[in-house]
Amino acid sequence: MSDQTPPKAEVSQIRQLSLIWLVPIVAVLIGFWMLIQFVASKGPEVTLKLNTAEGLEVGKTEIKALNVKVGVITNVKLSDDYNSILATAQMDKDAERMLRTDTRFWVVKPRIGKEGISGLETLLSGAYIELQPGVRNDEQRTFTVLDIPPVAPLDAKGLRLILTHNEAGKLSVGDPVLYEGFTVGRVEQVSFDTQSKKANYQLFIFEPYDGLIRKRTRFWLTSGVELNMSAEGFNLKIGSVESLITGGVSFNIQQGAEPGELITKQLSRFRLYNNQNEVRERFYDQYLEYVLLFDESVRGLSEGAPVEYRGIRIGTVSRVPLRLPNQTRGFSNQQIPVLVRLELARVQEYVGTENLQTLQEDLSQQFREGLRASLKTANFLTGQLMVDVEFYPEEPDPTLLTYREYDVFPTKAGGFAEIQKQVASLLDKLNNLPVESTLKGLNQTLTATERTLKAAEQAAKSVNVLLAQQDTKAIPAELRNSLAQIQATLNSYGSDGATYRNLEQVLIRFEQVMKELQPVLRQVNDKPNSLIFSDSKGKDPIPAAGVQ
C-alpha cells in the first residue's frame, strides 16, 4: 500500500446574483413609478355640501364640466349637526385650476321646471354633478351645491342688476325678465336683507339686451293675467305663455320720460314695482296737494281715482278719507276730507318748482272765478266715483281755508247730491200739503155728487113717465108739421121761388135807374150849382150884314 495521500480539492464560493430577483425588483420599480405618477396626477379633494344625498353613489357619481369627467364622489356622510350631507370628491389634476371662490356645483338629474324638461339623459346613466369653473384668483376647497342650475355663468356677457322690494316671494329663480313681451333675461338669485328688511332679486340681462337698461328704466311685476277694475272700467291684460305659468318681471321707460344714461355698472340697484299702473303714478313726482271737503257720501271714491278737468286727467286721489277731525260732537255735520294731487306733468312736458308755484297762485285766483271740485260717477257699472273740476261762475267767492297742513280746494255738491236735495225738497213740499183737509173736502164733494146723481136719477124717471103719456107722444108729429111749413117758406126764397124772381127783377130795374142817374151825378159832382143855374151858355150874337 502506498503511503501517498490523495490530493484535496479546493472549494471556493462564487457569489452570483440570480436573474429571478430581477422580477420583484422591476415590479417594485414599476409600482414606485406608478405611485409617483398617481400622486403626480392626483388632484385635490373637495368637500361638497348638499341638502340631500339623493342620486349620489360612492365611486360611481361623477363630476363633469361641459360633459367631461373631472372628478368622482369618494365618500358621503352626514354633517356633525345632521342638517346637511357632506360629500367628498376626488378631483383630477387638471380640475385644480377650476376650483375658485366663484365655482359652482349642482346636481344634474331629470327636472320639470319653468324652462321645460331637462336632464333626461341621466335616466340611464344616473345623476352626476355639474361643475361651472370659477374665474377669480382665490382658491377654495369647500362648496355648497346649488339646488337648481344657475341662469348664466359668472363670466357670461351681460348685465347683472338687483331689484329691491318690500316683500319677499314676488319672484323666484329662473323667472323670465321681459321687454315688450320678449324674454331678455332671467332671475338669478333671491335673498332677503334683514337689516333693510327688503327682498333682493338679482337679474341677469343677456347681451345685447343689456343696452336697454337706462337710468330711468322701471321694473314691475308681471302676472300671466292682470285684471284691473277702476273708475275707468275693466282692464284685462294677458302675458306670454311662460308668464301665465310663472309670472316674471318686465321693464321699460315711461312714455314722455328722458331715458338717461346707459347703465354699465354690474349689480346696480333698481326698485321693483307691483304693476305698471304704480310705475305710471310714481312717474308724476311733481304735484300740488289739496284737501277737498265733501258734505256728501264718498262711497265709491277710492285711492288712485282720477281728477279730471273737462275730460282731461290732471291729478289723482291720494287718500280717502285723509283724517276725520277730532270733535266731541260725534259724526254730526262733519265734512269728509279727501286728499288729492294735481299733477302738472300730465299736461305739460317740463315741470319745475316755478311751474308749481305759478299754478298754485293761478288756482287761488280761479277759485274766486268759480273753479270748484265735485264728485261724479266715472263708471255706472262698478259705481266708481271720480273728482271733476269745472268752472261755476254763479258760485259766490269762497273763503280760502287750510285743513291741517294742506290748502282747501273749494267743492260743489255733485249731480247725485243735487238730485237728492231736489227729491228731499219735493218730499218736504208733499209733507206740507194739506192732505187731510183736502181729503175731507173731497169726501164732502163726493157726498154732494152722490146726492146729485140720485136727484138726476129721479129726474130721469120723471122724464120717462112724461114721455110715456099720450100728449107727449103727439108732440113729435106737430113738431114735424111745423118744420115742413118752415121748409116750404125757406124754399120760396130759393132760386126757383117767386119771391126770388121778383127780387131779381127789382134789382135789374134799380140797376137801370142807376145807370140813367150817372150823368146827373157827374154833373152835380163837377158843378154843384148846376141844379139852380143853367149850364148852357148862349152863343155870341152875330151882327147882320148891311142892306145894299
Coordinates of C-alpha atoms in Angstrom, one line a residue:
M1 CA 0.0 0.0 0.0
S2 CA 1.3 3.2 -0.8
D3 CA 1.6 6.0 1.8
Q4 CA 0.7 8.6 -0.7
T5 CA -2.4 10.6 0.3
P6 CA -4.9 11.7 -2.3
P7 CA -5.0 15.5 -3.1
K8 CA -7.7 17.6 -1.5
A9 CA -9.9 19.7 -3.7
E10 CA -10.0 23.4 -3.1
V11 CA -13.6 24.6 -2.8
S12 CA -14.3 28.3 -3.3
Q13 CA -17.7 30.0 -3.0
I14 CA -18.6 32.0 -6.1
R15 CA -21.3 34.7 -5.3
Q16 CA -23.6 35.1 -8.3
L17 CA -26.9 37.1 -8.4
S18 CA -29.8 35.1 -9.7
L19 CA -31.8 36.7 -12.5
I20 CA -35.0 35.6 -10.8
W21 CA -34.6 38.5 -8.4
L22 CA -35.0 40.9 -11.3
V23 CA -38.7 40.3 -11.4
P24 CA -39.6 41.7 -8.0
I25 CA -37.1 44.5 -8.4
V26 CA -38.7 45.5 -11.6
A27 CA -42.2 45.2 -10.0
V28 CA -41.1 47.4 -7.2
L29 CA -39.7 49.9 -9.5
I30 CA -42.8 49.9 -11.6
G31 CA -45.0 50.2 -8.5
F32 CA -42.9 53.1 -7.3
W33 CA -43.1 54.7 -10.7
M34 CA -46.9 54.2 -10.7
L35 CA -47.2 55.6 -7.2
I36 CA -45.2 58.7 -8.3
Q37 CA -47.5 59.0 -11.4
F38 CA -50.6 58.6 -9.3
V39 CA -49.5 61.1 -6.8
A40 CA -48.5 63.5 -9.6
S41 CA -51.8 63.1 -11.4
K42 CA -54.0 63.1 -8.4
G43 CA -56.0 66.3 -8.0
P44 CA -57.2 67.9 -4.8
E45 CA -60.1 66.7 -2.7
V46 CA -63.1 68.9 -2.3
T47 CA -66.0 68.8 0.1
L48 CA -69.4 69.4 -1.3
K49 CA -72.3 70.4 1.0
L50 CA -75.8 69.2 -0.2
N51 CA -79.3 69.1 1.2
T52 CA -79.9 65.5 0.3
A53 CA -77.8 62.6 -1.0
E54 CA -80.5 61.5 -3.5
G55 CA -78.9 60.1 -6.6
L56 CA -75.3 60.1 -5.2
E57 CA -73.3 56.8 -5.2
V58 CA -69.7 56.5 -3.9
G59 CA -67.3 55.6 -6.6
K60 CA -69.9 56.0 -9.4
T61 CA -71.3 59.5 -9.2
E62 CA -69.1 61.6 -11.5
I63 CA -68.3 65.3 -11.5
K64 CA -68.3 66.8 -15.0
A65 CA -67.5 70.1 -16.6
L66 CA -69.0 70.6 -20.1
N67 CA -69.7 66.8 -20.1
V68 CA -66.1 65.9 -19.4
K69 CA -65.3 63.9 -16.3
V70 CA -63.1 65.9 -13.8
G71 CA -63.8 64.0 -10.6
V72 CA -65.7 61.4 -8.7
I73 CA -67.5 61.1 -5.4
T74 CA -65.4 59.1 -2.9
N75 CA -67.4 59.5 0.3
V76 CA -70.8 60.5 1.5
K77 CA -71.6 61.2 5.2
L78 CA -73.9 63.3 7.4
S79 CA -72.6 66.6 8.8
D80 CA -71.9 66.9 12.5
D81 CA -75.2 68.8 13.1
Y82 CA -77.2 66.3 10.9
N83 CA -78.6 69.3 8.9
S84 CA -76.8 68.5 5.6
I85 CA -74.8 66.0 3.6
L86 CA -71.1 66.2 3.2
A87 CA -69.7 64.5 0.1
T88 CA -66.0 64.1 -0.6
A89 CA -64.9 64.2 -4.2
Q90 CA -61.6 63.4 -5.7
M91 CA -60.8 65.8 -8.5
D92 CA -58.5 65.4 -11.4
K93 CA -55.2 67.3 -11.5
D94 CA -56.5 69.4 -14.4
A95 CA -59.5 70.4 -12.4
E96 CA -57.4 72.2 -9.8
R97 CA -57.4 75.4 -11.7
M98 CA -61.2 75.4 -11.9
L99 CA -61.7 75.4 -8.1
R100 CA -62.1 79.1 -7.2
T101 CA -64.3 81.0 -4.8
D102 CA -66.9 81.6 -7.5
T103 CA -67.0 77.9 -8.7
R104 CA -70.5 76.4 -8.8
F105 CA -71.7 72.9 -8.4
W106 CA -75.2 71.5 -8.9
V107 CA -76.7 68.0 -9.3
V108 CA -77.9 67.2 -12.8
K109 CA -81.0 64.9 -12.8
P110 CA -84.3 64.9 -14.6
R111 CA -86.2 68.1 -13.9
I112 CA -89.5 69.6 -15.0
G113 CA -89.1 73.3 -14.5
K114 CA -90.1 76.7 -15.9
E115 CA -87.8 76.3 -18.9
G116 CA -89.1 72.9 -19.8
I117 CA -87.8 69.3 -19.1
S118 CA -84.0 68.8 -18.6
G119 CA -81.6 66.1 -17.5
L120 CA -83.4 63.2 -19.4
E121 CA -80.0 61.7 -20.2
T122 CA -79.5 60.8 -16.6
L123 CA -82.4 58.4 -16.6
L124 CA -79.9 55.7 -18.0
S125 CA -76.5 57.0 -16.8
G126 CA -77.6 58.2 -13.4
A127 CA -77.3 61.6 -11.8
Y128 CA -74.0 63.5 -11.9
I129 CA -72.7 66.7 -10.5
E130 CA -72.0 69.6 -12.9
L131 CA -69.1 71.9 -12.3
Q132 CA -69.1 75.5 -13.5
P133 CA -65.4 76.8 -13.4
G134 CA -64.7 79.9 -11.5
V135 CA -62.7 82.9 -12.7
R136 CA -61.5 84.5 -9.5
N137 CA -57.9 84.2 -8.2
D138 CA -58.7 82.8 -4.7
E139 CA -58.8 79.0 -4.4
Q140 CA -61.4 77.1 -2.5
R141 CA -62.0 73.5 -1.5
T142 CA -65.4 73.6 0.2
F143 CA -68.5 74.3 -1.8
T144 CA -72.3 74.4 -1.4
V145 CA -74.1 72.5 -4.2
L146 CA -76.9 74.6 -5.7
D147 CA -80.5 73.2 -5.7
I148 CA -81.1 74.3 -9.3
P149 CA -78.7 75.1 -12.2
P150 CA -77.6 78.8 -12.4
V151 CA -79.1 81.0 -15.0
A152 CA -75.8 82.1 -16.5
P153 CA -72.1 81.7 -15.7
L154 CA -70.3 84.4 -13.9
D155 CA -68.2 85.3 -16.9
A156 CA -71.2 85.4 -19.3
K157 CA -71.6 88.6 -21.2
G158 CA -74.5 90.6 -20.0
L159 CA -75.6 92.8 -17.1
R160 CA -76.5 91.9 -13.6
L161 CA -79.0 94.0 -11.7
I162 CA -80.5 93.9 -8.2
L163 CA -84.2 94.8 -7.7
T164 CA -85.5 95.7 -4.2
H165 CA -89.0 95.2 -2.9
N166 CA -90.6 95.4 0.5
E167 CA -92.0 91.9 0.3
A168 CA -90.3 88.5 -0.4
G169 CA -91.7 85.8 -2.6
K170 CA -92.6 88.1 -5.5
L171 CA -90.1 86.3 -7.8
S172 CA -88.2 83.0 -7.9
V173 CA -85.0 81.9 -9.5
G174 CA -85.5 81.2 -13.3
D175 CA -88.4 83.6 -13.7
P176 CA -88.2 85.5 -17.1
V177 CA -87.3 89.1 -17.5
L178 CA -89.4 90.6 -20.2
Y179 CA -89.1 93.6 -22.5
E180 CA -92.2 94.2 -24.6
G181 CA -93.2 90.6 -24.0
F182 CA -89.8 89.2 -25.2
T183 CA -87.6 87.3 -22.7
V184 CA -84.2 89.1 -22.4
G185 CA -83.0 87.8 -19.1
R186 CA -83.7 85.6 -16.0
V187 CA -84.0 86.0 -12.3
E188 CA -80.7 84.7 -11.0
Q189 CA -80.8 84.9 -7.2
V190 CA -83.3 85.7 -4.5
S191 CA -82.3 86.9 -1.0
F192 CA -83.6 88.9 1.9
D193 CA -81.7 91.7 3.7
T194 CA -82.5 91.5 7.4
Q195 CA -81.1 95.0 8.1
S196 CA -83.1 96.9 5.4
K197 CA -86.0 94.4 5.6
K198 CA -86.2 94.3 1.9
A199 CA -86.1 91.4 -0.6
N200 CA -83.3 91.5 -3.2
Y201 CA -83.9 89.9 -6.6
Q202 CA -80.8 89.6 -8.8
L203 CA -81.4 89.6 -12.5
F204 CA -79.1 88.7 -15.4
I205 CA -79.8 90.6 -18.7
F206 CA -78.3 88.8 -21.7
E207 CA -76.2 90.6 -24.2
P208 CA -77.1 92.6 -26.3
Y209 CA -80.3 93.4 -24.4
D210 CA -78.3 95.0 -21.6
G211 CA -78.2 98.1 -23.8
L212 CA -81.9 98.6 -23.0
I213 CA -81.1 99.4 -19.3
R214 CA -81.1 103.1 -18.7
K215 CA -81.1 105.3 -15.6
R216 CA -84.9 105.9 -15.8
T217 CA -85.8 102.3 -16.6
R218 CA -88.5 101.0 -14.4
F219 CA -89.2 97.4 -13.4
W220 CA -92.6 95.9 -12.4
L221 CA -94.0 92.5 -11.6
T222 CA -95.8 90.7 -14.5
S223 CA -98.5 88.2 -13.9
G224 CA -100.0 86.0 -16.6
V225 CA -103.4 87.5 -16.3
E226 CA -103.9 91.0 -15.0
L227 CA -107.5 92.3 -14.4
N228 CA -107.9 95.8 -13.1
M229 CA -111.3 97.3 -12.1
S230 CA -111.1 101.0 -11.5
A231 CA -113.0 104.2 -12.2
E232 CA -112.0 103.9 -15.9
G233 CA -113.6 100.5 -16.2
F234 CA -112.2 97.0 -16.7
N235 CA -108.7 96.4 -18.0
L236 CA -107.6 92.9 -18.9
K237 CA -104.1 92.0 -19.9
I238 CA -102.7 88.6 -20.9
G239 CA -99.0 88.0 -21.0
S240 CA -96.9 85.3 -22.6
V241 CA -97.4 81.6 -22.1
E242 CA -94.5 81.4 -19.8
S243 CA -95.7 84.3 -17.7
L244 CA -99.1 82.7 -17.5
I245 CA -97.4 79.8 -15.6
T246 CA -94.6 81.5 -13.7
G247 CA -95.1 85.3 -13.8
G248 CA -91.9 87.4 -14.1
V249 CA -90.7 90.9 -14.3
S250 CA -91.0 93.5 -17.1
F251 CA -89.1 96.7 -17.7
N252 CA -89.4 99.8 -19.9
I253 CA -89.0 103.5 -19.9
Q254 CA -92.2 105.6 -19.3
Q255 CA -93.5 107.4 -22.3
G256 CA -92.5 111.0 -22.2
A257 CA -89.6 110.5 -19.8
E258 CA -85.9 111.1 -20.6
P259 CA -84.1 107.6 -20.8
G260 CA -81.0 108.8 -19.0
E261 CA -77.5 107.5 -19.4
L262 CA -76.7 103.8 -20.2
I263 CA -76.2 101.5 -17.1
T264 CA -73.0 99.6 -17.4
K265 CA -72.1 99.0 -13.7
Q266 CA -72.8 95.5 -12.5
L267 CA -75.2 94.9 -9.6
S268 CA -76.8 98.4 -10.0
R269 CA -79.9 98.7 -7.9
F270 CA -83.5 99.5 -9.0
R271 CA -86.8 99.4 -7.3
L272 CA -89.4 96.7 -8.2
Y273 CA -92.9 98.0 -8.6
N274 CA -96.1 95.9 -8.1
N275 CA -97.6 96.7 -11.5
Q276 CA -97.3 99.1 -14.4
N277 CA -100.0 101.4 -13.1
E278 CA -97.9 102.0 -10.0
V279 CA -95.0 102.9 -12.3
R280 CA -97.2 105.4 -14.1
E281 CA -98.3 107.0 -10.9
R282 CA -94.8 107.3 -9.4
F283 CA -93.7 109.0 -12.7
Y284 CA -95.5 112.2 -11.7
D285 CA -93.4 113.3 -8.8
Q286 CA -94.1 117.0 -9.2
Y287 CA -97.5 117.9 -7.9
L288 CA -99.7 120.1 -5.6
E289 CA -101.7 118.6 -2.8
Y290 CA -105.1 119.9 -1.8
V291 CA -107.9 118.8 0.5
L292 CA -111.4 118.5 -0.7
L293 CA -114.2 118.8 1.9
F294 CA -117.4 117.0 0.9
D295 CA -120.8 117.2 2.6
E296 CA -122.0 114.1 0.7
S297 CA -121.1 110.5 0.7
V298 CA -117.8 109.5 -0.8
R299 CA -118.8 105.8 -1.2
G300 CA -117.2 104.6 -4.5
L301 CA -114.3 107.1 -4.3
S302 CA -111.1 105.2 -3.8
E303 CA -107.4 105.9 -3.8
G304 CA -106.0 106.2 -7.3
A305 CA -109.3 107.6 -8.8
P306 CA -108.7 110.3 -11.4
V307 CA -109.1 114.0 -11.0
E308 CA -110.3 115.4 -14.4
Y309 CA -110.9 118.8 -15.9
R310 CA -113.3 118.6 -18.8
G311 CA -112.3 115.0 -19.6
I312 CA -108.5 115.5 -19.2
R313 CA -106.8 113.9 -16.2
I314 CA -104.9 116.4 -14.2
G315 CA -104.4 114.5 -10.9
T316 CA -105.0 111.6 -8.6
V317 CA -106.9 110.9 -5.4
S318 CA -104.3 110.2 -2.7
R319 CA -106.2 109.3 0.4
V320 CA -109.9 108.7 1.3
P321 CA -110.5 109.9 3.9
L322 CA -107.5 112.0 4.9
R323 CA -108.2 112.3 8.6
L324 CA -111.5 113.0 10.3
P325 CA -111.4 116.0 12.6
N326 CA -111.3 115.2 16.4
Q327 CA -114.5 116.6 17.8
T328 CA -116.7 115.7 20.7
R329 CA -119.9 116.0 18.7
G330 CA -119.5 112.6 17.1
F331 CA -120.2 112.4 13.4
S332 CA -122.8 115.2 13.2
N333 CA -122.3 117.8 10.5
Q334 CA -118.8 116.6 9.7
Q335 CA -117.3 117.1 6.3
I336 CA -115.3 114.2 4.7
P337 CA -111.7 115.3 3.9
V338 CA -110.2 113.8 0.7
L339 CA -106.5 114.4 -0.2
V340 CA -105.8 114.8 -4.0
R341 CA -102.7 115.6 -6.0
L342 CA -102.7 117.9 -9.0
E343 CA -100.0 116.6 -11.3
L344 CA -98.9 119.2 -13.8
A345 CA -96.7 116.8 -15.7
R346 CA -99.9 115.1 -17.1
V347 CA -100.5 118.2 -19.3
Q348 CA -97.0 119.8 -19.6
E349 CA -93.8 118.3 -20.9
Y350 CA -91.5 120.0 -18.4
V351 CA -92.4 120.7 -14.8
G352 CA -90.2 122.6 -12.3
T353 CA -90.7 124.2 -8.9
E354 CA -91.5 127.5 -10.5
N355 CA -94.3 126.0 -12.5
L356 CA -95.9 124.6 -9.4
Q357 CA -95.7 127.9 -7.6
T358 CA -97.3 129.7 -10.6
L359 CA -100.0 127.0 -10.7
Q360 CA -100.8 127.5 -7.0
E361 CA -101.1 131.3 -7.5
D362 CA -103.3 130.8 -10.5
L363 CA -105.6 128.4 -8.7
S364 CA -106.1 130.8 -5.8
Q365 CA -107.4 133.4 -8.4
Q366 CA -109.5 130.9 -10.2
F367 CA -111.2 129.8 -7.0
R368 CA -112.7 133.3 -6.9
E369 CA -113.8 132.9 -10.6
G370 CA -115.9 129.8 -9.7
L371 CA -113.4 126.9 -10.0
R372 CA -114.9 124.0 -8.0
A373 CA -114.4 120.3 -7.5
S374 CA -117.3 117.9 -7.3
L375 CA -117.9 114.1 -7.3
K376 CA -119.2 112.4 -10.4
T377 CA -119.8 108.9 -11.4
A378 CA -116.9 107.5 -13.6
N379 CA -118.4 104.1 -14.2
F380 CA -122.1 103.3 -13.8
L381 CA -121.3 99.5 -13.9
T382 CA -118.9 99.5 -11.0
G383 CA -120.2 102.5 -9.2
Q384 CA -116.7 104.1 -9.0
L385 CA -116.6 107.9 -8.4
M386 CA -114.1 110.5 -9.7
V387 CA -113.3 114.1 -8.9
D388 CA -114.4 116.5 -11.6
V389 CA -113.0 120.1 -11.7
E390 CA -115.1 122.8 -13.5
F391 CA -115.9 126.5 -13.5
Y392 CA -119.2 127.6 -12.0
P393 CA -119.4 131.4 -12.4
E394 CA -122.6 131.7 -10.3
E395 CA -120.8 130.4 -7.2
P396 CA -120.0 133.0 -4.6
D397 CA -116.4 133.9 -3.7
P398 CA -115.1 131.2 -1.3
T399 CA -113.1 131.7 1.8
L400 CA -109.7 130.3 1.3
L401 CA -109.1 127.8 4.1
T402 CA -106.5 125.3 5.2
Y403 CA -107.1 121.8 6.6
R404 CA -104.2 120.6 8.8
E405 CA -101.2 121.5 6.7
Y406 CA -103.0 121.4 3.3
D407 CA -104.8 124.1 1.3
V408 CA -108.5 123.5 0.8
F409 CA -109.8 123.2 -2.8
P410 CA -113.5 124.6 -2.9
T411 CA -116.1 122.0 -3.6
K412 CA -119.6 121.9 -5.0
A413 CA -122.3 119.3 -4.5
G414 CA -122.2 116.7 -7.2
G415 CA -125.1 115.6 -9.5
F416 CA -126.4 112.9 -7.3
A417 CA -126.3 115.2 -4.3
E418 CA -128.3 117.8 -6.1
I419 CA -130.8 115.2 -7.1
Q420 CA -131.1 114.1 -3.5
K421 CA -131.6 117.7 -2.4
Q422 CA -134.4 118.2 -5.0
V423 CA -136.0 114.9 -4.1
A424 CA -135.8 115.9 -0.4
S425 CA -137.3 119.3 -1.2
L426 CA -140.1 117.7 -3.1
L427 CA -140.8 115.4 -0.3
D428 CA -140.9 118.3 2.1
K429 CA -143.4 120.1 -0.1
L430 CA -145.5 117.0 -0.2
N431 CA -145.4 116.7 3.5
N432 CA -146.5 120.3 3.9
L433 CA -149.5 119.8 1.6
P434 CA -153.0 120.0 3.5
V435 CA -153.7 116.4 2.6
E436 CA -156.2 115.8 5.4
S437 CA -158.3 118.9 4.8
T438 CA -158.2 118.1 1.0
L439 CA -159.4 114.6 1.7
K440 CA -162.2 115.9 3.9
G441 CA -163.3 118.3 1.2
L442 CA -163.1 115.6 -1.4
N443 CA -165.2 113.4 0.8
Q444 CA -167.8 116.2 1.1
T445 CA -167.7 116.7 -2.7
L446 CA -168.2 113.0 -3.3
T447 CA -171.2 113.0 -0.9
A448 CA -172.8 116.0 -2.7
T449 CA -172.1 114.3 -6.0
E450 CA -173.8 111.2 -4.8
R451 CA -176.9 113.3 -3.8
T452 CA -176.8 115.0 -7.2
L453 CA -176.7 111.6 -9.0
K454 CA -179.6 110.4 -7.0
A455 CA -181.6 113.6 -7.9
A456 CA -180.7 113.1 -11.6
E457 CA -181.8 109.5 -11.4
Q458 CA -185.2 110.7 -10.0
A459 CA -185.5 113.4 -12.7
A460 CA -184.8 110.8 -15.4
K461 CA -187.5 108.6 -14.0
S462 CA -189.9 111.6 -14.1
V463 CA -189.0 112.3 -17.7
N464 CA -189.6 108.7 -18.7
V465 CA -193.1 108.9 -17.1
L466 CA -193.7 112.2 -19.0
L467 CA -192.7 110.7 -22.3
A468 CA -194.9 107.7 -21.7
Q469 CA -198.0 110.0 -21.7
Q470 CA -200.2 110.3 -24.9
D471 CA -200.0 114.1 -25.1
T472 CA -196.2 113.9 -25.1
K473 CA -196.2 111.3 -27.9
A474 CA -198.2 113.7 -30.1
I475 CA -195.6 116.4 -29.8
P476 CA -193.2 114.9 -32.4
A477 CA -195.9 114.9 -35.1
E478 CA -196.8 118.5 -34.6
L479 CA -193.1 119.4 -34.5
R480 CA -192.6 117.7 -37.8
N481 CA -195.5 119.7 -39.4
S482 CA -194.0 122.9 -38.1
L483 CA -190.7 122.0 -39.6
A484 CA -192.3 121.3 -43.0
Q485 CA -194.0 124.7 -43.0
I486 CA -190.7 126.4 -42.2
Q487 CA -189.0 124.4 -45.0
A488 CA -191.7 125.5 -47.5
T489 CA -191.2 129.1 -46.5
L490 CA -187.5 128.8 -47.0
N491 CA -187.9 127.2 -50.4
S492 CA -189.9 130.2 -51.6
Y493 CA -186.8 132.3 -51.2
G494 CA -184.8 129.9 -53.3
S495 CA -183.7 130.4 -56.9
D496 CA -186.8 128.8 -58.2
G497 CA -189.2 130.7 -56.0
A498 CA -191.5 133.6 -57.0
T499 CA -190.0 135.8 -54.3
Y500 CA -186.6 135.3 -55.6
R501 CA -187.7 136.1 -59.2
N502 CA -189.5 139.3 -58.1
L503 CA -186.5 140.4 -56.2
E504 CA -184.2 139.8 -59.2
Q505 CA -186.5 142.0 -61.4
V506 CA -186.4 144.8 -58.9
L507 CA -182.7 144.7 -58.8
I508 CA -182.4 144.8 -62.6
R509 CA -184.7 147.9 -62.7
F510 CA -182.7 149.5 -59.9
E511 CA -179.5 149.0 -61.9
Q512 CA -181.1 150.7 -65.0
V513 CA -182.1 153.7 -62.9
M514 CA -178.6 154.0 -61.5
K515 CA -177.1 154.0 -65.0
E516 CA -179.5 156.8 -66.0
L517 CA -178.6 158.8 -62.9
Q518 CA -174.8 158.5 -63.5
P519 CA -174.6 161.6 -65.9
V520 CA -176.6 163.7 -63.5
L521 CA -174.4 162.6 -60.6
R522 CA -171.3 163.5 -62.5
Q523 CA -172.7 166.9 -63.4
V524 CA -173.6 167.6 -59.8
N525 CA -170.2 166.4 -58.8
D526 CA -168.5 168.7 -61.2
K527 CA -170.7 171.7 -60.6
P528 CA -172.9 171.5 -57.6
N529 CA -175.0 174.7 -58.6
S530 CA -176.0 173.3 -61.9
L531 CA -179.3 172.2 -60.4
I532 CA -180.1 176.0 -59.9
F533 CA -178.3 177.7 -62.7
S534 CA -178.4 176.5 -66.2
D535 CA -175.2 175.2 -67.5
S536 CA -175.8 176.2 -71.2
K537 CA -174.2 179.4 -72.5
G538 CA -175.7 181.4 -75.2
K539 CA -173.8 181.9 -78.4
D540 CA -172.4 185.3 -79.1
P541 CA -174.7 187.3 -81.4
I542 CA -173.5 187.8 -85.0
P543 CA -174.3 191.2 -86.5
A544 CA -176.4 191.2 -89.7
A545 CA -174.8 192.5 -92.9
G546 CA -175.8 195.9 -94.3
V547 CA -178.5 196.1 -96.9
Q548 CA -177.4 197.2 -100.3

